Tab-separated table of C-alpha atoms and ligand atoms in Angstrom:
chain	number	residue	atom	x	y	z
U	1	MET	CA	126.268	119.528	107.169
U	2	ARG	CA	124.349	122.474	108.582
U	3	LEU	CA	121.141	123.991	107.231
U	4	ASN	CA	120.831	126.935	109.613
U	5	GLY	CA	118.809	129.817	108.217
U	6	ARG	CA	117.103	127.626	105.612
U	7	THR	CA	113.379	126.886	105.498
U	8	ALA	CA	112.327	123.423	104.345
U	9	LEU	CA	108.956	122.054	103.269
U	10	VAL	CA	108.466	118.287	103.469
U	11	THR	CA	105.300	116.777	101.971
U	12	GLY	CA	103.862	113.549	103.351
U	13	ALA	CA	105.843	114.514	106.434
U	14	ALA	CA	103.796	112.511	108.924
U	15	GLY	CA	104.618	109.170	107.272
U	16	GLY	CA	107.607	106.906	107.795
U	17	ILE	CA	110.207	108.365	105.412
U	18	GLY	CA	108.838	111.938	105.521
U	19	ALA	CA	109.007	112.007	109.332
U	20	ALA	CA	112.640	110.847	109.311
U	21	ILE	CA	113.553	113.429	106.658
U	22	SER	CA	111.843	116.163	108.698
U	23	ARG	CA	113.711	115.094	111.830
U	24	HIS	CA	117.098	115.049	110.065
U	25	LEU	CA	116.515	118.476	108.461
U	26	ALA	CA	115.439	120.009	111.794
U	27	ARG	CA	118.458	118.455	113.536
U	28	ALA	CA	120.668	120.058	110.867
U	29	GLY	CA	119.260	123.441	111.906
U	30	ALA	CA	116.609	124.075	109.224
U	31	GLN	CA	113.185	125.514	110.015
U	32	VAL	CA	110.831	122.799	108.815
U	33	ALA	CA	107.229	122.906	107.559
U	34	LEU	CA	105.614	119.481	107.837
U	35	ALA	CA	102.723	119.124	105.356
U	36	ASP	CA	100.536	116.048	105.229
U	37	LEU	CA	97.055	114.942	104.261
U	38	ASP	CA	96.747	114.123	107.960
U	39	GLY	CA	97.125	117.627	109.416
U	40	ASP	CA	96.704	116.478	113.033
U	41	ALA	CA	99.555	113.979	112.690
U	42	ALA	CA	101.744	116.646	111.025
U	43	ARG	CA	101.059	119.168	113.789
U	44	LYS	CA	101.676	116.583	116.527
U	45	LEU	CA	104.997	115.520	114.998
U	46	ALA	CA	105.961	119.180	114.475
U	47	GLY	CA	105.486	119.813	118.205
U	48	GLU	CA	107.677	116.824	119.080
U	49	LEU	CA	110.425	117.838	116.645
U	50	ALA	CA	110.407	121.439	117.871
U	51	ASP	CA	110.939	120.141	121.426
U	52	THR	CA	113.643	117.602	120.577
U	53	THR	CA	115.650	119.585	118.002
U	54	GLY	CA	115.230	123.207	119.129
U	55	SER	CA	114.463	124.221	115.525
U	56	ARG	CA	111.279	126.007	114.451
U	57	VAL	CA	108.920	123.333	113.134
U	58	ALA	CA	105.262	123.742	112.137
U	59	GLY	CA	102.648	121.302	110.832
U	60	TYR	CA	100.043	121.881	108.107
U	61	ALA	CA	97.158	119.930	106.540
U	62	MET	CA	97.820	119.785	102.805
U	63	ASP	CA	96.730	117.541	99.965
U	64	VAL	CA	99.517	117.807	97.364
U	65	SER	CA	97.087	117.017	94.553
U	66	VAL	CA	94.848	120.084	95.137
U	67	SER	CA	96.561	123.196	93.778
U	68	GLY	CA	94.338	125.722	95.620
U	69	VAL	CA	95.111	124.107	98.977
U	70	VAL	CA	98.824	123.934	98.131
U	71	ALA	CA	98.890	127.665	97.259
U	72	ASP	CA	97.202	128.565	100.572
U	73	VAL	CA	99.555	126.386	102.632
U	74	VAL	CA	102.685	127.667	100.863
U	75	GLY	CA	101.459	131.221	101.620
U	76	ALA	CA	100.977	130.314	105.297
U	77	ILE	CA	104.473	128.749	105.479
U	78	GLU	CA	106.014	131.904	103.994
U	79	THR	CA	104.287	133.963	106.697
U	80	ASP	CA	105.162	131.570	109.538
U	81	LEU	CA	108.678	130.410	108.635
U	82	GLY	CA	109.800	132.389	105.568
U	83	GLY	CA	110.210	131.495	101.893
U	84	VAL	CA	110.844	127.837	101.123
U	85	ASP	CA	114.529	127.174	100.325
U	86	ILE	CA	114.344	123.375	100.434
U	87	LEU	CA	111.422	121.367	99.042
U	88	VAL	CA	111.179	117.626	99.618
U	89	ASN	CA	108.468	116.090	97.416
U	90	ASN	CA	107.933	112.984	99.509
U	91	ALA	CA	104.145	112.418	99.619
U	92	GLY	CA	103.285	109.231	97.780
U	93	ILE	CA	100.757	106.414	97.702
U	94	ASP	CA	100.868	102.888	96.379
U	95	ARG	CA	98.500	99.997	95.919
U	96	ILE	CA	99.938	96.544	95.443
U	97	GLU	CA	97.965	94.618	92.812
U	98	ARG	CA	98.533	93.188	89.372
U	99	PHE	CA	98.019	95.744	86.609
U	100	VAL	CA	95.298	93.637	84.951
U	101	GLU	CA	93.345	93.683	88.223
U	102	SER	CA	93.744	97.428	88.834
U	103	THR	CA	91.139	99.991	87.792
U	104	GLU	CA	91.133	103.516	86.456
U	105	PRO	CA	90.150	105.288	89.718
U	106	THR	CA	93.268	103.768	91.303
U	107	TRP	CA	95.496	104.879	88.374
U	108	GLN	CA	94.053	108.399	88.532
U	109	LYS	CA	94.660	108.662	92.279
U	110	ILE	CA	98.251	107.366	92.157
U	111	VAL	CA	99.153	109.683	89.256
U	112	ALA	CA	97.420	112.655	90.964
U	113	VAL	CA	99.352	112.294	94.216
U	114	ASN	CA	102.732	110.883	93.162
U	115	TYR	CA	103.309	112.751	89.915
U	116	LEU	CA	100.929	115.717	89.676
U	117	GLY	CA	101.372	116.402	93.412
U	118	THR	CA	105.109	116.781	92.816
U	119	VAL	CA	104.462	119.101	89.861
U	120	ILE	CA	101.892	121.213	91.766
U	121	VAL	CA	103.966	121.746	94.910
U	122	THR	CA	107.140	122.415	92.926
U	123	ARG	CA	105.378	125.053	90.828
U	124	ALA	CA	104.000	126.706	93.982
U	125	ILE	CA	107.457	127.244	95.517
U	126	LEU	CA	109.546	127.840	92.395
U	127	ASP	CA	108.983	131.587	91.850
U	128	GLY	CA	110.290	132.347	95.349
U	129	MET	CA	113.384	130.205	94.775
U	130	ILE	CA	114.071	131.944	91.450
U	131	GLU	CA	113.636	135.357	93.082
U	132	ARG	CA	116.031	134.493	95.922
U	133	ARG	CA	118.391	132.671	93.527
U	134	PHE	CA	118.585	129.681	95.840
U	135	GLY	CA	116.699	126.405	95.928
U	136	ARG	CA	117.086	122.740	96.694
U	137	ILE	CA	114.347	120.475	95.340
U	138	ILE	CA	114.582	116.817	96.291
U	139	ASN	CA	112.051	114.353	94.947
U	140	ILE	CA	111.500	111.011	96.610
U	141	GLY	CA	111.330	108.575	93.728
U	142	SER	CA	111.713	104.834	94.068
U	143	ASP	CA	113.873	102.078	92.692
U	144	ALA	CA	110.538	100.947	91.166
U	145	GLY	CA	110.848	103.988	88.893
U	146	ARG	CA	114.319	102.938	87.737
U	147	VAL	CA	113.900	99.206	87.135
U	148	GLY	CA	110.142	98.566	87.451
U	149	SER	CA	108.346	96.536	90.088
U	150	SER	CA	105.654	93.940	89.451
U	151	GLY	CA	102.434	94.588	91.370
U	152	GLU	CA	103.232	98.311	91.248
U	153	VAL	CA	102.954	99.054	87.536
U	154	VAL	CA	101.272	102.482	87.559
U	155	TYR	CA	103.187	103.443	90.719
U	156	SER	CA	106.467	102.587	88.945
U	157	GLY	CA	105.370	104.802	86.048
U	158	THR	CA	104.770	107.767	88.363
U	159	LYS	CA	108.167	107.317	89.972
U	160	GLY	CA	109.864	107.184	86.565
U	161	ALA	CA	108.006	110.400	85.774
U	162	VAL	CA	109.240	112.040	88.969
U	163	ILE	CA	112.840	111.152	88.039
U	164	ALA	CA	112.480	112.598	84.522
U	165	PHE	CA	110.687	115.703	85.853
U	166	ALA	CA	113.634	116.370	88.186
U	167	LYS	CA	116.152	116.024	85.348
U	168	ALA	CA	114.258	118.351	83.004
U	169	LEU	CA	113.614	120.976	85.700
U	170	ALA	CA	117.270	120.747	86.758
U	171	ARG	CA	118.237	121.823	83.234
U	172	GLU	CA	115.804	124.771	83.235
U	173	THR	CA	116.901	126.055	86.656
U	174	ALA	CA	120.637	125.262	86.569
U	175	THR	CA	121.714	128.901	86.216
U	176	LYS	CA	119.356	130.142	88.928
U	177	GLY	CA	121.037	128.688	92.027
U	178	ILE	CA	118.497	125.863	92.137
U	179	THR	CA	119.309	122.154	92.149
U	180	VAL	CA	116.813	119.358	91.554
U	181	ASN	CA	117.667	115.760	92.452
U	182	THR	CA	115.860	112.516	93.191
U	183	VAL	CA	116.465	110.064	96.025
U	184	CYS	CA	115.165	106.560	95.306
U	185	PRO	CA	114.539	104.378	98.329
U	186	GLY	CA	114.367	100.634	97.921
U	187	PRO	CA	111.980	98.631	100.127
U	188	THR	CA	111.836	100.625	103.367
U	189	ASP	CA	110.150	99.756	106.627
U	190	THR	CA	107.052	102.029	106.698
U	191	ALA	CA	103.256	101.790	106.565
U	192	LEU	CA	103.498	101.812	102.757
U	193	LEU	CA	105.587	98.629	102.792
U	194	GLU	CA	103.100	96.969	105.170
U	195	GLN	CA	100.942	96.413	102.083
U	196	VAL	CA	103.618	94.144	100.632
U	197	ALA	CA	103.633	92.048	103.781
U	198	GLN	CA	99.839	91.894	103.637
U	199	ALA	CA	100.004	90.774	99.997
U	200	GLY	CA	101.988	87.732	101.164
U	201	GLN	CA	104.893	86.952	103.501
U	202	GLY	CA	106.665	85.159	100.618
U	203	ARG	CA	106.791	88.358	98.563
U	204	PHE	CA	108.059	90.326	101.563
U	205	ASP	CA	110.826	87.782	102.324
U	206	ALA	CA	111.818	87.722	98.645
U	207	LEU	CA	112.235	91.500	98.739
U	208	SER	CA	114.772	91.483	101.558
U	209	LYS	CA	116.610	88.519	99.983
U	210	ALA	CA	116.925	90.478	96.719
U	211	VAL	CA	118.744	93.308	98.509
U	212	PRO	CA	122.533	92.675	98.386
U	213	MET	CA	122.778	93.892	102.006
U	214	LYS	CA	120.018	91.381	102.895
U	215	ARG	CA	117.840	93.736	104.861
U	216	ILE	CA	114.940	96.108	104.309
U	217	GLY	CA	115.907	99.780	104.647
U	218	THR	CA	114.803	102.123	107.400
U	219	PRO	CA	113.600	105.732	107.040
U	220	ASP	CA	116.824	106.781	108.805
U	221	ASP	CA	118.822	105.128	105.995
U	222	VAL	CA	117.084	107.380	103.447
U	223	ALA	CA	117.025	110.761	105.248
U	224	PRO	CA	120.791	111.562	105.229
U	225	ALA	CA	120.861	111.492	101.410
U	226	VAL	CA	118.137	114.158	101.413
U	227	THR	CA	120.027	116.286	103.945
U	228	PHE	CA	123.104	116.064	101.709
U	229	PHE	CA	121.254	117.191	98.560
U	230	ALA	CA	119.720	120.036	100.632
U	231	SER	CA	123.095	121.281	101.803
U	232	ASP	CA	125.352	124.024	100.466
U	233	GLU	CA	127.988	121.316	99.919
U	234	ALA	CA	125.822	119.759	97.161
U	235	ALA	CA	125.659	123.037	95.178
U	236	TYR	CA	127.277	121.543	92.058
U	237	ILE	CA	125.085	118.419	91.900
U	238	THR	CA	121.841	118.604	89.929
U	239	GLY	CA	119.623	116.330	87.852
U	240	GLN	CA	120.925	113.249	89.646
U	241	THR	CA	119.165	110.116	90.808
U	242	LEU	CA	120.549	108.387	93.896
U	243	SER	CA	119.329	104.994	95.064
U	244	VAL	CA	119.401	104.322	98.795
U	245	SER	CA	118.554	100.656	98.698
U	246	GLY	CA	121.344	98.458	100.059
U	247	GLY	CA	122.653	97.894	96.539
U	248	LEU	CA	119.332	96.692	95.059
U	249	THR	CA	119.702	98.983	92.054
U	250	MET	CA	123.112	99.808	90.649
U	251	SER	CA	123.457	102.079	87.646
V	301	LIG	P1	103.834	106.248	104.252
V	301	LIG	O1	102.582	105.668	103.724
V	301	LIG	O2	104.422	105.751	105.521
V	301	LIG	O3	103.704	107.842	104.371
V	301	LIG	C1	103.187	108.620	103.340
V	301	LIG	C2	102.653	109.912	103.928
V	301	LIG	O4	102.130	110.690	102.857
V	301	LIG	C3	101.505	109.687	104.918
V	301	LIG	O5	101.729	110.440	106.098
V	301	LIG	C4	100.276	110.183	104.162
V	301	LIG	O6	99.283	110.746	105.017
V	301	LIG	C5	100.888	111.222	103.254
V	301	LIG	N1	100.062	111.480	102.068
V	301	LIG	C6	99.404	110.588	101.311
V	301	LIG	N2	98.735	111.205	100.328
V	301	LIG	C7	98.992	112.531	100.463
V	301	LIG	C8	98.570	113.691	99.758
V	301	LIG	N3	97.721	113.604	98.729
V	301	LIG	N4	99.041	114.885	100.179
V	301	LIG	C9	99.875	114.983	101.233
V	301	LIG	N5	100.275	113.924	101.961
V	301	LIG	C10	99.837	112.706	101.571
V	301	LIG	O7	104.880	106.084	103.057
V	301	LIG	P2	106.475	106.110	103.026
V	301	LIG	O8	106.941	104.718	102.873
V	301	LIG	O9	107.004	106.948	104.114
V	301	LIG	O10	106.682	106.814	101.618
V	301	LIG	C11	107.242	108.096	101.435
V	301	LIG	C12	107.721	108.209	100.000
V	301	LIG	O11	108.738	107.224	99.767
V	301	LIG	C13	106.631	107.951	98.948
V	301	LIG	O12	106.788	108.843	97.877
V	301	LIG	C14	106.917	106.532	98.502
V	301	LIG	O13	106.462	106.287	97.211
V	301	LIG	C15	108.431	106.507	98.583
V	301	LIG	N6	108.997	105.170	98.658
V	301	LIG	C16	108.712	104.323	99.704
V	301	LIG	C17	109.250	103.050	99.713
V	301	LIG	C18	108.969	102.083	100.821
V	301	LIG	O14	109.335	100.910	100.697
V	301	LIG	N7	108.380	102.490	101.929
V	301	LIG	C19	110.122	102.577	98.641
V	301	LIG	C20	110.378	103.555	97.621
V	301	LIG	C21	109.821	104.796	97.637
């Protein structure tokens, strides 16, 4: 699958899954904008990907939960790389703790980044996609949003929201050349999952045992599903939710 001539924006691009998605999209020939809270890490990775893939790749500091910053960065991407054809809403945060022990500032933060961040960035790129009558929006959800996950109650809620948001937007944009789909990783080996290991080795071991394939996923397991949804070949697929989780969730 080739993405030549397309411009992609990946949020949370400096992290484990976002970096792999960015690498796969650049390898497929897309020009890729890497946006992350950590702008230095995004710019450093962009330089590496430009060297290794030969595609145009640029890094930007962007907090997905601040609409003014998002508008400025989307404007800069349009100037540097062209209008965004492919948006990957990947930025996300989690905090492993029982719901009864969690507090409102934590809920507010998780909702602001995982759900509102997805809404804000999507809104910022949508007019251009409608104008050009082409768009691929891929949200990174989570199996936690499909079946729930203890210790991640508010996080699971935001991921369920991201899935429903994709379905509803897919209906509104279906005649405009725009598809909206969600990829749901299961437990995947990144900094985010480190928290689970820190919460207790028993919980971490139980996670991999629960996966029918008996292993934790890698960012490179997740990225090809995103490349597929971004491709021309996936033009007739919208509003779908695909788990990439070794069989953990089947529905
Ligand atoms: P990670 O923690 O390795 O990377 C997340 C990246 O997002 C970091 O580079 C961070 O700087 C960036 N970020 C955080 N807040 C941001 C904000 N407000 N604006 C812009 N960037 C921000 O996490 P990972 O594992 O790569 O997660 C990526 C996505 O995959 C998240 O949406 C996560 O919920 C989802 N996911 C991860 C799973 C896992 O087991 N690792 C399982 C299921 C879903």
